[in-house]
Short mmCIF file of N, CA, C and O and ligand atoms in Angstrom, two decimals:
data_model
loop_
_atom_site.label_atom_id
_atom_site.label_comp_id
_atom_site.label_asym_id
_atom_site.label_seq_id
_atom_site.Cartn_x
_atom_site.Cartn_y
_atom_site.Cartn_z
N UNK X 1 -0.99 -10.50 -17.18
CA UNK X 1 0.40 -10.82 -16.94
C UNK X 1 0.56 -12.33 -17.02
O UNK X 1 -0.22 -13.07 -16.47
N UNK X 2 1.57 -12.77 -17.74
CA UNK X 2 1.69 -14.22 -17.91
C UNK X 2 3.05 -14.74 -17.45
O UNK X 2 3.38 -15.88 -17.66
N UNK X 3 3.84 -13.89 -16.84
CA UNK X 3 5.17 -14.38 -16.46
C UNK X 3 5.10 -15.23 -15.19
O UNK X 3 4.06 -15.40 -14.58
N UNK X 4 6.24 -15.79 -14.87
CA UNK X 4 6.25 -16.74 -13.76
C UNK X 4 6.09 -16.08 -12.41
O UNK X 4 5.68 -16.72 -11.46
N UNK X 5 6.36 -14.79 -12.32
CA UNK X 5 6.20 -14.13 -11.02
C UNK X 5 4.76 -14.20 -10.54
O UNK X 5 4.49 -14.39 -9.38
N UNK X 6 3.82 -14.00 -11.47
CA UNK X 6 2.42 -14.08 -11.09
C UNK X 6 2.11 -15.49 -10.58
O UNK X 6 1.48 -15.66 -9.54
N UNK X 7 2.58 -16.50 -11.31
CA UNK X 7 2.38 -17.88 -10.86
C UNK X 7 2.97 -18.06 -9.47
O UNK X 7 2.35 -18.66 -8.61
N UNK X 8 4.17 -17.48 -9.29
CA UNK X 8 4.82 -17.63 -7.99
C UNK X 8 4.01 -17.00 -6.87
O UNK X 8 3.83 -17.57 -5.82
N UNK X 9 3.52 -15.81 -7.13
CA UNK X 9 2.84 -15.15 -6.01
C UNK X 9 1.48 -15.75 -5.74
O UNK X 9 0.95 -15.61 -4.65
N UNK X 10 0.93 -16.46 -6.72
CA UNK X 10 -0.33 -17.13 -6.43
C UNK X 10 -0.14 -18.34 -5.54
O UNK X 10 -1.09 -18.87 -5.00
N UNK X 11 1.10 -18.78 -5.37
CA UNK X 11 1.35 -19.85 -4.41
C UNK X 11 1.64 -19.27 -3.02
O UNK X 11 1.73 -20.00 -2.05
N UNK X 12 1.79 -17.95 -2.97
CA UNK X 12 1.96 -17.26 -1.69
C UNK X 12 0.67 -17.46 -0.88
O UNK X 12 -0.41 -17.11 -1.35
N UNK X 13 0.76 -18.04 0.32
CA UNK X 13 -0.46 -18.32 1.10
C UNK X 13 -1.32 -17.09 1.32
O UNK X 13 -2.55 -17.18 1.31
N UNK X 14 -0.70 -15.92 1.51
CA UNK X 14 -1.47 -14.71 1.76
C UNK X 14 -2.29 -14.31 0.53
O UNK X 14 -3.50 -14.11 0.61
N UNK X 15 -1.60 -14.23 -0.64
CA UNK X 15 -2.31 -13.85 -1.86
C UNK X 15 -3.37 -14.89 -2.22
O UNK X 15 -4.45 -14.56 -2.68
N UNK X 16 -3.05 -16.15 -1.96
CA UNK X 16 -3.97 -17.23 -2.29
C UNK X 16 -5.22 -17.19 -1.39
O UNK X 16 -6.32 -17.52 -1.83
N UNK X 17 -5.04 -16.76 -0.15
CA UNK X 17 -6.16 -16.72 0.80
C UNK X 17 -7.15 -15.62 0.46
O UNK X 17 -8.30 -15.66 0.90
N UNK X 18 -6.72 -14.64 -0.31
CA UNK X 18 -7.59 -13.50 -0.64
C UNK X 18 -7.60 -13.29 -2.15
O UNK X 18 -7.03 -12.33 -2.66
N UNK X 19 -8.26 -14.18 -2.89
CA UNK X 19 -8.25 -14.10 -4.35
C UNK X 19 -8.84 -12.80 -4.88
O UNK X 19 -8.49 -12.37 -5.98
N UNK X 20 -9.68 -12.14 -4.09
CA UNK X 20 -10.26 -10.87 -4.53
C UNK X 20 -9.20 -9.76 -4.59
O UNK X 20 -9.46 -8.69 -5.13
N UNK X 21 -8.00 -10.02 -4.05
CA UNK X 21 -6.93 -9.01 -4.10
C UNK X 21 -5.94 -9.27 -5.25
O UNK X 21 -4.93 -8.59 -5.36
N UNK X 22 -6.25 -10.23 -6.12
CA UNK X 22 -5.33 -10.60 -7.19
C UNK X 22 -4.91 -9.40 -8.04
O UNK X 22 -3.73 -9.23 -8.33
N UNK X 23 -5.84 -8.54 -8.43
CA UNK X 23 -5.48 -7.38 -9.25
C UNK X 23 -4.53 -6.46 -8.51
O UNK X 23 -3.65 -5.85 -9.11
N UNK X 24 -4.70 -6.34 -7.20
CA UNK X 24 -3.81 -5.51 -6.41
C UNK X 24 -2.37 -6.02 -6.50
O UNK X 24 -1.44 -5.25 -6.73
N UNK X 25 -2.20 -7.33 -6.34
CA UNK X 25 -0.85 -7.92 -6.37
C UNK X 25 -0.26 -7.88 -7.77
O UNK X 25 0.94 -7.69 -7.94
N UNK X 26 -1.11 -8.04 -8.79
CA UNK X 26 -0.62 -7.92 -10.17
C UNK X 26 -0.11 -6.51 -10.43
O UNK X 26 0.93 -6.31 -11.05
N UNK X 27 -0.82 -5.50 -9.96
CA UNK X 27 -0.40 -4.10 -10.12
C UNK X 27 0.89 -3.84 -9.34
O UNK X 27 1.78 -3.14 -9.82
N UNK X 28 0.98 -4.41 -8.15
CA UNK X 28 2.20 -4.22 -7.33
C UNK X 28 3.43 -4.74 -8.07
O UNK X 28 4.51 -4.17 -7.97
N UNK X 29 3.25 -5.81 -8.85
CA UNK X 29 4.36 -6.32 -9.66
C UNK X 29 4.85 -5.28 -10.66
O UNK X 29 5.99 -5.29 -11.08
N UNK X 30 3.95 -4.37 -11.06
CA UNK X 30 4.30 -3.28 -11.99
C UNK X 30 4.63 -1.98 -11.25
O UNK X 30 4.65 -0.91 -11.85
N UNK X 31 4.80 -2.06 -9.94
CA UNK X 31 5.06 -0.88 -9.10
C UNK X 31 3.91 0.12 -9.17
O UNK X 31 4.12 1.34 -9.18
N UNK X 32 2.70 -0.41 -9.22
CA UNK X 32 1.52 0.45 -9.22
C UNK X 32 0.67 0.14 -7.98
O UNK X 32 0.43 -1.02 -7.66
N UNK X 33 0.21 1.22 -7.35
CA UNK X 33 -0.64 1.07 -6.18
C UNK X 33 -2.10 1.23 -6.60
O UNK X 33 -2.48 2.24 -7.19
N UNK X 34 -2.90 0.21 -6.31
CA UNK X 34 -4.33 0.28 -6.62
C UNK X 34 -5.13 0.51 -5.35
O UNK X 34 -4.77 0.03 -4.27
N UNK X 35 -6.23 1.23 -5.52
CA UNK X 35 -7.22 1.41 -4.47
C UNK X 35 -8.55 0.90 -5.00
O UNK X 35 -8.75 0.86 -6.20
N UNK X 36 -9.45 0.57 -4.10
CA UNK X 36 -10.82 0.31 -4.53
C UNK X 36 -11.58 1.62 -4.41
O UNK X 36 -11.40 2.39 -3.46
N UNK X 37 -12.44 1.87 -5.40
CA UNK X 37 -13.32 3.03 -5.35
C UNK X 37 -14.72 2.56 -5.68
O UNK X 37 -14.92 1.46 -6.19
N UNK X 38 -15.70 3.41 -5.38
CA UNK X 38 -17.10 3.04 -5.53
C UNK X 38 -17.70 3.75 -6.73
O UNK X 38 -17.59 4.97 -6.86
N UNK X 39 -18.37 2.99 -7.59
CA UNK X 39 -19.01 3.60 -8.76
C UNK X 39 -20.29 4.33 -8.39
O UNK X 39 -20.78 5.13 -9.18
N UNK X 40 -20.83 4.08 -7.20
CA UNK X 40 -22.06 4.78 -6.80
C UNK X 40 -21.76 6.07 -6.04
O UNK X 40 -22.26 7.13 -6.40
N UNK X 41 -20.92 6.01 -4.98
CA UNK X 41 -20.67 7.24 -4.20
C UNK X 41 -19.33 7.89 -4.57
O UNK X 41 -19.01 8.97 -4.08
N UNK X 42 -18.56 7.23 -5.42
CA UNK X 42 -17.30 7.77 -5.96
C UNK X 42 -16.23 8.04 -4.90
O UNK X 42 -15.33 8.84 -5.12
N UNK X 43 -16.31 7.36 -3.78
CA UNK X 43 -15.29 7.52 -2.74
C UNK X 43 -14.34 6.32 -2.75
O UNK X 43 -14.80 5.17 -2.73
N UNK X 44 -13.03 6.59 -2.74
CA UNK X 44 -12.08 5.47 -2.63
C UNK X 44 -12.00 4.99 -1.18
O UNK X 44 -12.37 5.73 -0.25
N UNK X 45 -11.56 3.77 -1.00
CA UNK X 45 -11.39 3.27 0.36
C UNK X 45 -10.17 2.36 0.45
O UNK X 45 -9.68 1.84 -0.54
N UNK X 46 -9.68 2.18 1.66
CA UNK X 46 -8.61 1.25 2.01
C UNK X 46 -9.00 0.61 3.29
O UNK X 46 -9.49 1.32 4.19
N UNK X 47 -8.86 -0.68 3.45
CA UNK X 47 -8.30 -1.67 2.58
C UNK X 47 -9.32 -2.07 1.50
O UNK X 47 -10.52 -1.80 1.68
N UNK X 48 -8.87 -2.74 0.46
CA UNK X 48 -9.78 -3.06 -0.64
C UNK X 48 -10.90 -4.02 -0.20
O UNK X 48 -10.63 -5.04 0.44
N UNK X 49 -12.13 -3.65 -0.52
CA UNK X 49 -13.28 -4.49 -0.17
C UNK X 49 -14.19 -4.66 -1.39
O UNK X 49 -14.18 -3.81 -2.27
N UNK X 50 -14.99 -5.72 -1.38
CA UNK X 50 -15.91 -5.94 -2.51
C UNK X 50 -17.19 -5.13 -2.33
O UNK X 50 -17.92 -4.91 -3.28
N UNK X 51 -17.47 -4.69 -1.10
CA UNK X 51 -18.63 -3.84 -0.83
C UNK X 51 -18.12 -2.51 -0.29
O UNK X 51 -17.26 -2.48 0.60
N UNK X 52 -18.64 -1.41 -0.83
CA UNK X 52 -18.19 -0.08 -0.41
C UNK X 52 -18.49 0.16 1.08
O UNK X 52 -19.63 0.04 1.50
N UNK X 53 -17.48 0.53 1.89
CA UNK X 53 -17.73 0.78 3.31
C UNK X 53 -18.46 2.10 3.56
O UNK X 53 -18.95 2.33 4.66
N UNK X 54 -18.54 2.96 2.54
CA UNK X 54 -19.22 4.25 2.72
C UNK X 54 -20.72 4.15 2.47
O UNK X 54 -21.50 4.78 3.18
N UNK X 55 -21.12 3.40 1.43
CA UNK X 55 -22.55 3.38 1.08
C UNK X 55 -23.12 1.98 0.92
O UNK X 55 -24.31 1.83 0.67
N UNK X 56 -22.30 0.95 1.05
CA UNK X 56 -22.81 -0.42 0.97
C UNK X 56 -22.98 -0.96 -0.44
O UNK X 56 -23.44 -2.08 -0.63
N UNK X 57 -22.60 -0.17 -1.43
CA UNK X 57 -22.75 -0.62 -2.82
C UNK X 57 -21.76 -1.75 -3.15
O UNK X 57 -20.61 -1.70 -2.72
N UNK X 58 -22.21 -2.73 -3.93
CA UNK X 58 -21.27 -3.77 -4.39
C UNK X 58 -20.51 -3.34 -5.64
O UNK X 58 -19.69 -4.10 -6.15
N UNK X 59 -20.75 -2.12 -6.13
CA UNK X 59 -20.12 -1.64 -7.38
C UNK X 59 -18.77 -0.99 -7.10
O UNK X 59 -18.57 0.20 -7.31
N UNK X 60 -17.83 -1.81 -6.59
CA UNK X 60 -16.49 -1.27 -6.34
C UNK X 60 -15.57 -1.65 -7.50
O UNK X 60 -15.68 -2.74 -8.06
N UNK X 61 -14.69 -0.73 -7.83
CA UNK X 61 -13.75 -0.95 -8.94
C UNK X 61 -12.34 -0.59 -8.48
O UNK X 61 -12.16 0.20 -7.56
N UNK X 62 -11.35 -1.17 -9.17
CA UNK X 62 -9.95 -0.83 -8.88
C UNK X 62 -9.59 0.45 -9.61
O UNK X 62 -9.94 0.62 -10.78
N UNK X 63 -8.90 1.35 -8.94
CA UNK X 63 -8.40 2.56 -9.57
C UNK X 63 -6.93 2.72 -9.20
O UNK X 63 -6.49 2.31 -8.12
N UNK X 64 -6.17 3.28 -10.13
CA UNK X 64 -4.74 3.48 -9.88
C UNK X 64 -4.54 4.71 -8.99
O UNK X 64 -5.07 5.79 -9.29
N UNK X 65 -3.81 4.53 -7.91
CA UNK X 65 -3.52 5.64 -7.00
C UNK X 65 -2.22 6.31 -7.44
O UNK X 65 -1.39 5.70 -8.12
N UNK X 66 -2.07 7.57 -7.03
CA UNK X 66 -0.86 8.31 -7.39
C UNK X 66 0.37 7.77 -6.67
O UNK X 66 1.49 7.96 -7.13
N UNK X 67 0.15 7.14 -5.52
CA UNK X 67 1.28 6.71 -4.70
C UNK X 67 1.81 7.83 -3.82
O UNK X 67 2.71 7.61 -3.02
N UNK X 68 1.22 9.03 -3.95
CA UNK X 68 1.66 10.16 -3.13
C UNK X 68 0.79 10.26 -1.87
O UNK X 68 -0.41 10.01 -1.91
N UNK X 69 1.43 10.69 -0.79
CA UNK X 69 0.69 10.87 0.45
C UNK X 69 1.51 11.64 1.45
O UNK X 69 2.59 12.15 1.13
N UNK X 70 0.95 11.73 2.68
CA UNK X 70 1.67 12.39 3.77
C UNK X 70 1.58 11.51 5.01
O UNK X 70 0.64 10.73 5.16
N UNK X 71 2.57 11.67 5.88
CA UNK X 71 2.59 10.91 7.13
C UNK X 71 1.53 11.50 8.06
O UNK X 71 1.56 12.69 8.36
N UNK X 72 0.60 10.65 8.47
CA UNK X 72 -0.42 11.08 9.43
C UNK X 72 0.08 10.87 10.86
O UNK X 72 -0.11 11.71 11.73
N UNK X 73 0.75 9.75 11.09
CA UNK X 73 1.32 9.43 12.39
C UNK X 73 2.38 8.35 12.18
O UNK X 73 2.37 7.67 11.16
N UNK X 74 3.29 8.20 13.12
CA UNK X 74 4.33 7.20 12.95
C UNK X 74 4.86 6.75 14.30
O UNK X 74 4.66 7.42 15.32
N UNK X 75 5.56 5.64 14.30
CA UNK X 75 6.23 5.14 15.49
C UNK X 75 7.50 4.42 15.06
O UNK X 75 7.50 3.64 14.12
N UNK X 76 8.58 4.74 15.74
CA UNK X 76 9.86 4.11 15.47
C UNK X 76 10.03 2.92 16.42
O UNK X 76 9.92 3.09 17.64
N UNK X 77 10.29 1.74 15.86
CA UNK X 77 10.48 0.54 16.68
C UNK X 77 11.98 0.34 16.84
O UNK X 77 12.65 -0.29 16.02
N UNK X 78 12.53 0.95 17.91
CA UNK X 78 13.98 0.95 18.14
C UNK X 78 14.49 -0.38 18.66
O UNK X 78 15.66 -0.69 18.51
N UNK X 79 13.62 -1.16 19.31
CA UNK X 79 14.08 -2.41 19.91
C UNK X 79 14.27 -3.51 18.89
O UNK X 79 14.83 -4.55 19.20
N UNK X 80 13.75 -3.31 17.66
CA UNK X 80 13.92 -4.33 16.62
C UNK X 80 15.35 -4.22 16.07
O UNK X 80 16.01 -3.20 16.19
N UNK X 81 15.81 -5.28 15.45
CA UNK X 81 17.14 -5.28 14.84
C UNK X 81 17.01 -5.73 13.39
O UNK X 81 16.86 -6.92 13.14
N UNK X 82 17.07 -4.83 12.40
CA UNK X 82 17.30 -3.39 12.59
C UNK X 82 16.01 -2.67 12.97
O UNK X 82 14.91 -3.18 12.70
N UNK X 83 16.14 -1.47 13.56
CA UNK X 83 14.95 -0.67 13.87
C UNK X 83 14.16 -0.35 12.61
O UNK X 83 14.73 -0.31 11.51
N UNK X 84 12.88 -0.15 12.75
CA UNK X 84 12.05 0.21 11.60
C UNK X 84 10.99 1.22 12.01
O UNK X 84 10.80 1.47 13.21
N UNK X 85 10.33 1.78 11.01
CA UNK X 85 9.35 2.84 11.26
C UNK X 85 7.99 2.43 10.70
O UNK X 85 7.87 2.22 9.49
N UNK X 86 7.02 2.33 11.58
CA UNK X 86 5.64 2.09 11.19
C UNK X 86 4.96 3.44 11.03
O UNK X 86 5.26 4.37 11.79
N UNK X 87 4.05 3.56 10.09
CA UNK X 87 3.38 4.85 9.92
C UNK X 87 1.98 4.65 9.36
O UNK X 87 1.71 3.69 8.63
N UNK X 88 1.12 5.59 9.70
CA UNK X 88 -0.12 5.76 8.97
C UNK X 88 0.15 6.81 7.92
O UNK X 88 0.63 7.91 8.24
N UNK X 89 -0.11 6.45 6.66
CA UNK X 89 0.06 7.38 5.55
C UNK X 89 -1.31 7.71 4.99
O UNK X 89 -2.11 6.80 4.71
N UNK X 90 -1.58 9.00 4.88
CA UNK X 90 -2.83 9.45 4.24
C UNK X 90 -2.53 9.69 2.78
O UNK X 90 -1.72 10.55 2.42
N UNK X 91 -3.18 8.90 1.94
CA UNK X 91 -2.96 9.01 0.49
C UNK X 91 -3.60 10.28 -0.06
O UNK X 91 -4.59 10.78 0.48
N UNK X 92 -3.03 10.78 -1.14
CA UNK X 92 -3.57 11.96 -1.81
C UNK X 92 -5.06 11.77 -2.15
O UNK X 92 -5.83 12.73 -2.14
N UNK X 93 -5.44 10.52 -2.44
CA UNK X 93 -6.82 10.22 -2.82
C UNK X 93 -7.75 10.18 -1.61
O UNK X 93 -8.97 10.06 -1.77
N UNK X 94 -7.21 10.23 -0.38
CA UNK X 94 -8.05 10.28 0.80
C UNK X 94 -7.86 9.17 1.82
O UNK X 94 -7.75 9.45 3.01
N UNK X 95 -7.84 7.90 1.39
CA UNK X 95 -7.72 6.83 2.39
C UNK X 95 -6.39 6.86 3.15
O UNK X 95 -5.39 7.36 2.63
N UNK X 96 -6.42 6.31 4.35
CA UNK X 96 -5.22 6.20 5.20
C UNK X 96 -4.89 4.72 5.34
O UNK X 96 -5.78 3.90 5.54
N UNK X 97 -3.60 4.41 5.21
CA UNK X 97 -3.20 3.01 5.37
C UNK X 97 -1.99 2.92 6.30
O UNK X 97 -1.25 3.88 6.47
N UNK X 98 -1.84 1.74 6.90
CA UNK X 98 -0.69 1.51 7.77
C UNK X 98 0.39 0.86 6.92
O UNK X 98 0.12 0.01 6.08
N UNK X 99 1.63 1.29 7.14
CA UNK X 99 2.72 0.86 6.26
C UNK X 99 4.04 1.00 7.02
O UNK X 99 4.06 1.36 8.19
N UNK X 100 5.12 0.70 6.33
CA UNK X 100 6.45 0.95 6.85
C UNK X 100 7.08 2.05 6.02
O UNK X 100 6.92 2.06 4.80
N UNK X 101 7.82 2.94 6.68
CA UNK X 101 8.60 3.95 5.97
C UNK X 101 9.99 3.36 5.77
O UNK X 101 10.63 2.94 6.74
N UNK X 102 10.44 3.30 4.52
CA UNK X 102 11.75 2.72 4.22
C UNK X 102 12.59 3.73 3.43
O UNK X 102 12.06 4.75 2.96
N UNK X 103 13.85 3.43 3.25
CA UNK X 103 14.76 4.24 2.43
C UNK X 103 14.72 5.72 2.83
O UNK X 103 14.84 6.59 1.97
N UNK X 104 14.56 6.00 4.10
CA UNK X 104 14.44 7.38 4.55
C UNK X 104 15.28 7.56 5.81
O UNK X 104 15.26 6.69 6.69
N UNK X 105 16.00 8.66 5.89
CA UNK X 105 16.74 8.95 7.13
C UNK X 105 15.72 9.18 8.24
O UNK X 105 14.74 9.90 8.05
N UNK X 106 15.97 8.56 9.36
CA UNK X 106 15.02 8.61 10.46
C UNK X 106 14.60 10.05 10.81
O UNK X 106 13.40 10.32 10.96
N UNK X 107 15.50 11.03 10.90
CA UNK X 107 15.02 12.37 11.27
C UNK X 107 14.07 12.99 10.25
O UNK X 107 13.34 13.92 10.57
N UNK X 108 14.06 12.50 9.02
CA UNK X 108 13.17 13.10 8.00
C UNK X 108 11.73 12.63 8.16
O UNK X 108 10.82 13.20 7.56
N UNK X 109 11.52 11.59 8.96
CA UNK X 109 10.16 11.10 9.17
C UNK X 109 9.50 11.97 10.23
O UNK X 109 9.98 12.06 11.36
N UNK X 110 8.44 12.64 9.85
CA UNK X 110 7.70 13.51 10.77
C UNK X 110 6.26 13.60 10.28
O UNK X 110 5.96 13.28 9.14
N UNK X 111 5.41 14.05 11.15
CA UNK X 111 4.01 14.21 10.76
C UNK X 111 3.92 15.23 9.63
O UNK X 111 4.62 16.26 9.67
N UNK X 112 3.14 14.92 8.64
CA UNK X 112 2.94 15.74 7.44
C UNK X 112 4.08 15.66 6.42
O UNK X 112 4.02 16.35 5.40
N UNK X 113 5.10 14.85 6.68
CA UNK X 113 6.16 14.68 5.67
C UNK X 113 5.54 14.08 4.40
O UNK X 113 4.65 13.23 4.47
N UNK X 114 6.01 14.54 3.25
CA UNK X 114 5.54 13.97 1.97
C UNK X 114 6.20 12.62 1.76
O UNK X 114 7.40 12.45 2.00
N UNK X 115 5.41 11.67 1.30
CA UNK X 115 5.92 10.32 1.04
C UNK X 115 5.44 9.84 -0.32
O UNK X 115 4.46 10.35 -0.86
N UNK X 116 6.16 8.85 -0.83
CA UNK X 116 5.85 8.26 -2.13
C UNK X 116 5.91 6.73 -1.98
O UNK X 116 6.82 6.22 -1.32
N UNK X 117 4.99 6.05 -2.61
CA UNK X 117 5.00 4.59 -2.57
C UNK X 117 6.22 4.06 -3.32
O UNK X 117 6.58 4.56 -4.38
N UNK X 118 6.86 3.05 -2.73
CA UNK X 118 7.95 2.32 -3.38
C UNK X 118 7.66 0.84 -3.16
O UNK X 118 7.05 0.47 -2.16
N UNK X 119 8.08 0.02 -4.08
CA UNK X 119 7.71 -1.39 -4.03
C UNK X 119 8.94 -2.25 -3.79
O UNK X 119 9.97 -2.05 -4.43
N UNK X 120 8.81 -3.18 -2.88
CA UNK X 120 9.89 -4.10 -2.55
C UNK X 120 9.31 -5.51 -2.48
O UNK X 120 8.17 -5.69 -2.08
N UNK X 121 10.16 -6.48 -2.87
CA UNK X 121 9.73 -7.87 -2.82
C UNK X 121 9.93 -8.41 -1.41
O UNK X 121 10.97 -8.22 -0.80
N UNK X 122 8.90 -9.08 -0.90
CA UNK X 122 8.97 -9.65 0.44
C UNK X 122 9.63 -11.03 0.39
O UNK X 122 9.85 -11.59 -0.69
N UNK X 123 9.90 -11.57 1.55
CA UNK X 123 10.47 -12.92 1.62
C UNK X 123 9.54 -13.95 1.00
O UNK X 123 9.99 -14.96 0.49
N UNK X 124 8.23 -13.68 1.03
CA UNK X 124 7.25 -14.62 0.45
C UNK X 124 7.22 -14.53 -1.07
O UNK X 124 6.57 -15.34 -1.71
N UNK X 125 7.88 -13.51 -1.64
CA UNK X 125 7.98 -13.44 -3.10
C UNK X 125 7.12 -12.40 -3.77
O UNK X 125 7.30 -12.10 -4.94
N UNK X 126 6.15 -11.85 -3.05
CA UNK X 126 5.29 -10.84 -3.70
C UNK X 126 5.88 -9.45 -3.47
O UNK X 126 6.53 -9.20 -2.46
N UNK X 127 5.60 -8.54 -4.42
CA UNK X 127 5.99 -7.15 -4.24
C UNK X 127 4.91 -6.44 -3.44
O UNK X 127 3.72 -6.66 -3.68
N UNK X 128 5.37 -5.61 -2.51
CA UNK X 128 4.43 -4.88 -1.65
C UNK X 128 4.76 -3.40 -1.67
O UNK X 128 5.92 -3.03 -1.80
N UNK X 129 3.74 -2.55 -1.49
CA UNK X 129 4.03 -1.13 -1.38
C UNK X 129 4.53 -0.76 0.03
O UNK X 129 3.99 -1.25 1.02
N UNK X 130 5.57 0.05 0.04
CA UNK X 130 6.02 0.71 1.26
C UNK X 130 6.08 2.19 0.90
O UNK X 130 5.72 2.57 -0.22
N UNK X 131 6.56 3.02 1.79
CA UNK X 131 6.63 4.45 1.47
C UNK X 131 7.98 5.00 1.90
O UNK X 131 8.60 4.52 2.84
N UNK X 132 8.44 6.02 1.13
CA UNK X 132 9.66 6.72 1.52
C UNK X 132 9.38 8.22 1.54
O UNK X 132 8.52 8.72 0.79
N UNK X 133 10.14 8.91 2.39
CA UNK X 133 10.00 10.37 2.49
C UNK X 133 10.62 11.00 1.26
O UNK X 133 11.70 10.59 0.81
N UNK X 134 9.90 11.95 0.67
CA UNK X 134 10.40 12.66 -0.52
C UNK X 134 10.28 14.17 -0.29
O UNK X 134 9.50 14.63 0.53
N UNK X 135 11.08 14.91 -1.05
CA UNK X 135 10.96 16.37 -1.07
C UNK X 135 9.90 16.73 -2.09
O UNK X 135 10.03 16.40 -3.25
N UNK X 136 8.87 17.38 -1.64
CA UNK X 136 7.82 17.76 -2.58
C UNK X 136 7.19 19.04 -2.06
O UNK X 136 6.73 19.09 -0.92
N UNK X 137 7.19 20.05 -2.88
CA UNK X 137 6.55 21.31 -2.50
C UNK X 137 5.09 21.22 -2.88
O UNK X 137 4.74 21.37 -4.04
N UNK X 138 4.26 20.86 -1.91
CA UNK X 138 2.82 20.79 -2.20
C UNK X 138 2.03 21.23 -1.01
O UNK X 138 1.76 22.20 -0.65
ZN1 LIG Z 1 -20.01 3.86 -2.15
#
């Protein structure tokens, strides 16, 4: 990617502090969620690491995730203005990550609800994955 957004996000202190996550942020600019997976034990993991947390192998690679998952647990922060919803989402590929549920009516957020990754630009300028509740028969 050679556009100015990449240049911009590399000045983002967070992205700059973790250069090993550069591919993740580049993919997020394309609305793609990447996971790290291991070429030795073939298990994906979250958060992205250079050494596999399952077997200790340094042979980790980026793989494109489906962006599909289910709510494992959640908490509504009503005292914030505006209120927001924190959740653990279990990805279809296996790993669980902490995120915010957005663009979803509050009553639709429940354990085991189907969710899909959606990308929004933060105040710092980088695009980040969040999740929204979707109707999916699976
Ligand atoms: Zn491994």
